[in-house]
Coordinates of C-alpha atoms and ligand atoms in Angstrom, one line a residue:
X1 CA -11.0 39.6 24.7
X2 CA -14.0 37.2 24.4
X3 CA -16.7 37.5 27.1
X4 CA -16.8 34.3 29.1
X5 CA -19.8 32.9 31.0
X6 CA -20.3 29.9 33.4
X7 CA -23.5 29.1 31.6
X8 CA -25.2 30.1 28.4
X9 CA -28.8 29.1 28.0
X10 CA -30.2 29.0 24.5
X11 CA -33.9 29.6 24.6
X12 CA -36.3 31.2 27.1
X13 CA -39.2 28.9 26.7
X14 CA -40.5 26.8 29.6
X15 CA -37.2 24.8 29.9
X16 CA -34.8 27.6 29.5
X17 CA -36.7 30.0 31.8
X18 CA -37.1 27.4 34.6
X19 CA -33.4 26.5 34.3
X20 CA -32.3 30.1 34.4
X21 CA -34.3 30.8 37.6
X22 CA -33.1 27.5 39.1
X23 CA -29.4 28.2 38.6
X24 CA -29.5 32.0 39.2
X25 CA -27.7 33.1 42.3
X26 CA -27.7 36.9 42.0
X27 CA -24.8 37.1 39.6
X28 CA -22.2 34.9 41.4
X29 CA -22.5 32.5 38.6
X30 CA -22.3 34.3 35.3
X31 CA -25.3 33.2 33.2
X32 CA -26.4 34.4 29.8
X33 CA -30.0 33.7 28.6
X34 CA -30.4 34.1 24.9
X35 CA -33.8 34.3 23.3
X36 CA -34.4 34.9 19.6
X37 CA -38.1 35.3 19.4
X38 CA -40.5 35.5 22.4
X39 CA -40.1 34.9 26.1
X40 CA -42.3 31.9 27.1
X41 CA -41.4 30.0 23.9
X42 CA -43.8 27.8 22.0
X43 CA -46.1 26.8 24.9
X44 CA -47.1 30.3 25.9
X45 CA -46.9 32.0 22.5
X46 CA -47.9 29.4 19.8
X47 CA -48.8 26.2 21.7
X48 CA -50.5 25.0 24.8
X49 CA -51.8 28.4 26.1
X50 CA -53.5 29.9 23.1
X51 CA -54.8 26.6 21.8
X52 CA -56.3 25.7 25.2
X53 CA -58.1 29.1 25.2
X54 CA -59.5 28.1 21.8
X55 CA -60.4 24.6 23.0
X56 CA -62.4 26.2 25.7
X57 CA -64.1 28.6 23.3
X58 CA -64.9 25.6 21.0
X59 CA -66.4 23.7 24.0
X60 CA -68.7 26.6 24.7
X61 CA -69.8 26.6 21.1
X62 CA -70.4 22.9 21.1
X63 CA -72.3 23.1 24.4
X64 CA -74.6 25.6 22.8
X65 CA -75.2 23.3 19.8
X66 CA -75.9 20.3 22.0
X67 CA -77.7 22.1 24.8
X68 CA -80.9 20.1 24.2
X69 CA -79.4 17.1 26.0
X70 CA -79.3 19.2 29.1
X71 CA -82.9 20.4 28.7
X72 CA -81.9 23.8 27.2
X73 CA -82.8 25.1 23.8
X74 CA -80.0 24.3 21.4
X75 CA -78.7 27.2 19.3
X76 CA -76.1 27.5 16.6
X77 CA -73.6 29.9 18.0
X78 CA -73.0 33.2 16.3
X79 CA -69.6 34.6 16.6
X80 CA -67.0 37.1 15.4
X81 CA -63.7 35.1 14.9
X82 CA -61.6 38.2 15.6
X83 CA -63.1 38.3 19.1
X84 CA -62.6 34.6 19.7
X85 CA -58.9 34.7 18.6
X86 CA -58.6 38.0 20.4
X87 CA -59.5 36.4 23.7
X88 CA -56.9 33.7 23.1
X89 CA -54.4 36.5 22.6
X90 CA -55.5 38.0 25.9
X91 CA -55.0 34.7 27.7
X92 CA -51.5 34.4 26.2
X93 CA -50.6 38.0 27.1
X94 CA -51.8 37.3 30.7
X95 CA -49.5 34.2 30.8
X96 CA -46.5 36.2 29.4
X97 CA -45.3 37.2 32.8
X98 CA -41.7 36.9 32.0
X99 CA -40.0 39.5 29.9
X100 CA -36.3 40.0 30.5
X101 CA -36.7 41.9 33.8
X102 CA -37.3 39.0 36.3
X103 CA -34.2 37.3 34.9
X104 CA -32.1 40.4 35.2
X105 CA -33.3 40.9 38.8
X106 CA -32.2 37.3 39.6
X107 CA -28.7 38.1 38.3
X108 CA -29.1 36.6 34.8
X109 CA -27.8 38.5 31.8
X110 CA -30.3 38.5 29.0
X111 CA -29.6 38.8 25.2
X112 CA -33.0 39.5 23.5
X113 CA -34.0 39.4 20.8
X114 CA -30.8 37.6 19.9
X115 CA -30.0 34.3 18.1
X116 CA -27.2 32.0 19.4
X117 CA -25.1 29.7 17.3
X118 CA -22.5 27.3 18.5
X119 CA -19.0 27.7 17.0
X120 CA -17.3 25.0 19.0
X121 CA -17.6 23.0 22.2
X122 CA -17.3 26.1 24.4
X123 CA -17.7 28.9 21.9
X124 CA -20.8 30.6 20.7
X125 CA -21.8 33.5 18.5
X126 CA -24.6 35.8 19.8
X127 CA -25.5 38.7 17.6
X128 CA -22.2 38.6 15.8
X129 CA -20.4 38.7 19.2
X130 CA -18.2 35.7 20.1
X131 CA -18.5 34.3 23.6
X132 CA -17.1 31.5 25.7
X133 CA -19.1 29.3 28.0
X134 CA -18.1 26.7 30.5
X135 CA -21.5 25.0 29.9
X136 CA -24.2 25.5 27.3
X137 CA -27.8 24.5 27.9
X138 CA -29.7 23.8 24.7
X139 CA -33.3 24.7 25.5
X140 CA -34.2 25.8 22.0
X141 CA -37.2 23.6 21.5
X142 CA -38.4 22.3 18.2
X143 CA -39.8 23.8 15.0
X144 CA -42.7 22.6 12.8
X145 CA -41.6 19.7 10.5
X146 CA -42.5 20.6 7.0
X147 CA -42.3 17.5 4.7
X148 CA -40.8 17.9 1.2
X149 CA -44.1 17.4 -0.6
X150 CA -44.1 18.7 -4.2
X151 CA -46.1 21.9 -4.4
X152 CA -46.4 22.5 -0.7
X153 CA -44.1 25.4 -0.3
X154 CA -45.3 27.1 -3.5
X155 CA -49.0 26.7 -2.5
X156 CA -48.6 27.9 1.0
X157 CA -49.7 26.3 4.2
X158 CA -50.5 27.0 7.9
X159 CA -48.5 25.8 10.9
X160 CA -49.2 26.0 14.6
X161 CA -48.1 29.7 14.6
X162 CA -49.8 31.0 11.5
X163 CA -53.0 29.1 12.3
X164 CA -53.3 31.1 15.5
X165 CA -52.9 34.4 13.5
X166 CA -55.8 33.8 11.1
X167 CA -57.9 36.9 10.8
X168 CA -60.8 35.0 9.1
X169 CA -61.7 31.3 9.0
X170 CA -61.3 29.3 5.8
X171 CA -64.5 27.5 4.7
X172 CA -62.7 24.2 4.1
X173 CA -59.5 23.2 5.9
X174 CA -57.4 20.1 5.6
X175 CA -55.2 19.2 8.5
X176 CA -52.2 17.1 7.6
X177 CA -51.4 14.8 10.6
X178 CA -53.6 13.3 13.2
X179 CA -51.3 13.6 16.1
X180 CA -52.2 15.7 19.2
X181 CA -51.5 19.1 17.6
X182 CA -53.3 18.4 14.3
X183 CA -56.2 16.8 16.1
X184 CA -56.5 19.7 18.5
X185 CA -56.6 22.3 15.7
X186 CA -59.0 20.1 13.6
X187 CA -61.6 20.1 16.4
X188 CA -61.1 23.8 17.3
X189 CA -61.8 24.9 13.7
X190 CA -64.6 22.4 13.1
X191 CA -66.4 23.7 16.2
X192 CA -66.3 27.1 14.6
X193 CA -68.0 25.9 11.5
X194 CA -65.0 25.1 9.3
X195 CA -65.4 22.0 7.1
X196 CA -62.4 20.0 8.3
X197 CA -60.7 17.0 6.7
X198 CA -57.9 15.3 8.6
X199 CA -55.4 13.4 6.5
X200 CA -53.2 10.9 8.3
X201 CA -50.6 8.8 6.5
X202 CA -50.7 6.2 9.2
X203 CA -53.3 3.6 9.8
X204 CA -55.0 5.4 12.7
X205 CA -55.3 8.7 14.5
X206 CA -52.8 9.5 17.3
X207 CA -50.3 7.0 15.8
X208 CA -47.9 6.6 18.7
X209 CA -50.7 6.0 21.3
X210 CA -52.6 2.8 21.9
X211 CA -55.1 2.1 19.1
X212 CA -58.1 2.6 21.5
X213 CA -57.3 6.3 21.8
X214 CA -57.1 6.8 18.1
X215 CA -60.4 4.9 17.6
X216 CA -62.2 6.9 20.3
X217 CA -61.0 10.2 18.8
X218 CA -62.1 9.1 15.3
X219 CA -65.6 8.3 16.6
X220 CA -65.8 11.6 18.4
X221 CA -64.6 13.5 15.3
X222 CA -67.1 11.6 13.2
X223 CA -69.9 12.6 15.6
X224 CA -68.9 16.2 15.2
X225 CA -68.8 16.1 11.4
X226 CA -65.0 16.0 11.0
X227 CA -63.9 13.8 8.1
X228 CA -60.9 11.6 9.0
X229 CA -58.9 9.8 6.3
X230 CA -56.3 7.5 7.6
X231 CA -53.7 5.7 5.3
X232 CA -54.0 8.9 3.3
X233 CA -50.6 10.0 2.0
X234 CA -50.4 13.5 0.6
X235 CA -48.3 13.4 -2.6
X236 CA -48.8 16.8 -4.3
X237 CA -50.3 20.2 -3.6
X238 CA -51.3 22.7 -6.2
X239 CA -53.3 25.9 -6.2
X240 CA -56.8 25.6 -7.4
X241 CA -58.7 28.9 -7.8
X242 CA -58.4 30.6 -4.4
X243 CA -57.9 27.2 -2.7
X244 CA -55.7 24.1 -2.8
X245 CA -55.9 20.7 -4.5
X246 CA -54.4 17.9 -2.4
X247 CA -53.6 14.8 -4.4
X248 CA -53.3 11.6 -2.4
X249 CA -51.5 8.4 -3.1
X250 CA -53.9 6.1 -5.0
X251 CA -55.3 8.8 -7.1
X252 CA -58.0 10.6 -5.0
X253 CA -57.9 14.3 -4.3
X254 CA -59.3 16.8 -1.8
X255 CA -60.1 20.4 -2.5
X256 CA -59.8 22.8 0.4
X257 CA -59.2 26.5 1.0
X258 CA -56.3 26.1 3.5
X259 CA -54.0 23.4 4.6
X260 CA -52.6 23.1 8.1
X261 CA -49.4 21.0 8.4
X262 CA -49.0 19.3 11.7
X263 CA -46.9 16.2 11.0
X264 CA -44.4 16.6 13.9
X265 CA -41.7 18.9 15.1
X266 CA -38.0 18.9 14.5
X267 CA -34.7 20.1 15.9
X268 CA -33.0 22.6 13.5
X269 CA -29.5 21.5 14.5
X270 CA -27.8 23.1 11.5
X271 CA -28.9 26.6 12.4
X272 CA -27.8 26.0 16.0
X273 CA -24.3 24.9 14.9
X274 CA -24.6 21.6 16.7
X275 CA -22.0 19.9 14.4
X276 CA -19.4 22.5 15.2
X277 CA -19.9 21.8 18.9
X278 CA -19.6 18.0 18.3
X279 CA -23.1 17.4 19.5
X280 CA -24.8 14.3 18.1
X281 CA -28.3 15.1 16.9
X282 CA -31.0 14.1 14.5
X283 CA -34.1 16.1 13.6
X284 CA -35.9 14.3 16.5
X285 CA -33.5 15.8 19.0
X286 CA -30.1 15.7 20.7
X287 CA -28.8 12.2 21.4
X288 CA -25.9 9.9 22.1
X289 CA -22.5 11.5 22.6
X290 CA -23.3 14.9 24.1
X291 CA -21.0 15.7 26.8
X292 CA -21.8 15.6 30.6
X293 CA -20.8 18.8 32.1
X294 CA -19.4 19.2 35.6
X295 CA -22.0 20.7 38.0
X296 CA -22.2 24.5 38.1
X297 CA -23.0 24.5 41.8
X298 CA -21.4 21.3 43.1
X299 CA -22.9 21.8 46.6
X300 CA -26.3 22.9 45.7
X301 CA -29.3 20.6 45.2
X302 CA -32.9 21.1 44.0
X303 CA -34.5 24.2 42.7
X304 CA -32.6 27.3 43.7
X305 CA -35.2 29.8 42.6
X306 CA -36.0 30.9 46.1
X307 CA -32.5 31.2 47.3
X308 CA -31.3 34.7 47.7
X309 CA -28.0 36.0 46.2
Ligands
FAD1 C1 -50.0 23.8 19.1 C2 -49.2 23.2 20.3 C3 -50.0 22.8 21.4 C4 -49.3 22.2 22.5 N1 -50.0 21.9 23.6 C5 -49.4 21.4 24.7 C6 -50.1 21.0 25.8 O1 -51.3 21.1 25.9 N2 -49.5 20.5 26.9 C7 -48.1 20.3 26.8 O2 -47.5 19.8 27.8 N3 -47.4 20.6 25.8 C8 -48.0 21.2 24.7 N4 -47.2 21.5 23.6 C9 -45.8 21.3 23.6 C10 -45.0 22.5 24.3 O3 -45.3 23.7 23.7 C11 -43.5 22.2 24.3 O4 -43.3 20.9 24.9 C12 -42.8 23.2 25.1 O5 -43.0 24.5 24.5 C13 -41.3 22.9 25.1 O6 -40.6 23.9 25.8 P1 -39.1 24.3 25.5 O7 -38.7 25.3 26.5 O8 -38.3 23.0 25.5 O9 -39.1 24.8 24.1 P2 -39.8 26.1 23.5 O10 -41.0 26.5 24.2 O11 -40.0 25.8 22.0 O12 -38.8 27.3 23.7 C14 -37.6 27.3 22.9 C15 -37.1 28.8 22.8 O13 -35.8 28.8 22.2 C16 -35.7 29.9 21.3 N5 -34.6 29.6 20.4 C17 -34.5 28.6 19.5 N6 -33.4 28.6 18.9 C18 -32.7 29.7 19.4 C19 -31.4 30.3 19.1 N7 -30.6 29.7 18.2 N8 -31.0 31.4 19.8 C20 -31.9 31.9 20.7 N9 -33.1 31.4 21.0 C21 -33.5 30.3 20.3 C22 -37.1 29.9 20.7 O14 -37.4 31.2 20.1 C23 -38.0 29.6 21.8 O15 -38.5 30.7 22.5 C24 -47.9 22.1 22.5 C25 -47.2 22.5 21.3 C26 -47.8 23.0 20.3 C27 -47.0 23.4 19.0

């Protein structure tokens, strides 16, 4: 017989973890939390937390360089990148409070490391096991969007995860995309001495924001020696010696050692089996005709985390 749950939560990132604690009631409601990679999801492991630790390190480096404006002697910081990235890893590890145990203590069953795939509206497969669920919470986050640019796959690139695993810094780095993630990485690496070029296909930095933000950022980047090229559409990538040659629309090219792709994030609905479950989706997310489920706890309101079993 198939195992049946009241609720299956796919993903133990910020959303799935909070939801699991909010709904948990010591086991009276049968909940399964499925996590394929790391508890804490993107934010803790490859997003907000380690990048903010590096932003802080970069601020210190920049403060040393610009110390003269505070009446101190300006110095060019000397550093060992493995120690800088090592501290970011420590901050991340400190934030990784949640392994499976607190969820189990709250009465939530945990499948980890396990990947979930929807087989139908109420049916899932987890590690080859077929399950039933009265409700499914999709808290699976987004993955880096990698555009189909000729030569990109073959030449290799960094994304937000692999950029945080670099053991040594490249001398020249191109960052594709001037959104918040690309801009953050561009400034971090530039403040550690990497020659950074930001390539943005749109007319300005931070494209969805008001133009003033993009302009302010462009000026700040210019003052720090970061090259920003807007209306720069990458058309082809090829290996060039140990580095990469980036050919842009219009005929110009940029030579770099590494390329970091940060052009957005996408929902991988095929891998999740969203079509089998009849969920409307696009790479931007779930939308439209997804079903409204009846409440799991019809009489309970608010965050149930502190309620005992
Ligand atoms: C570099 C970077 C910096 C960022 N900085 C900030 C910031 O400063 N401030 C901010 O607010 N936001 C920031 N974000 C965004 C933030 O990380 C996300 O908004 C947040 O992680 C979304 O949480 P989530 O729980 O929805 O998804 P995620 O954190 O992505 O968690 C989803 C989880 O689901 C798991 N999963 C996926 N598919 C399956 C499956 N089929 N089976 C089982 N498990 C699965 C994944 O392994 C993952 O652990 C940043 C993102 C990046 C990439």
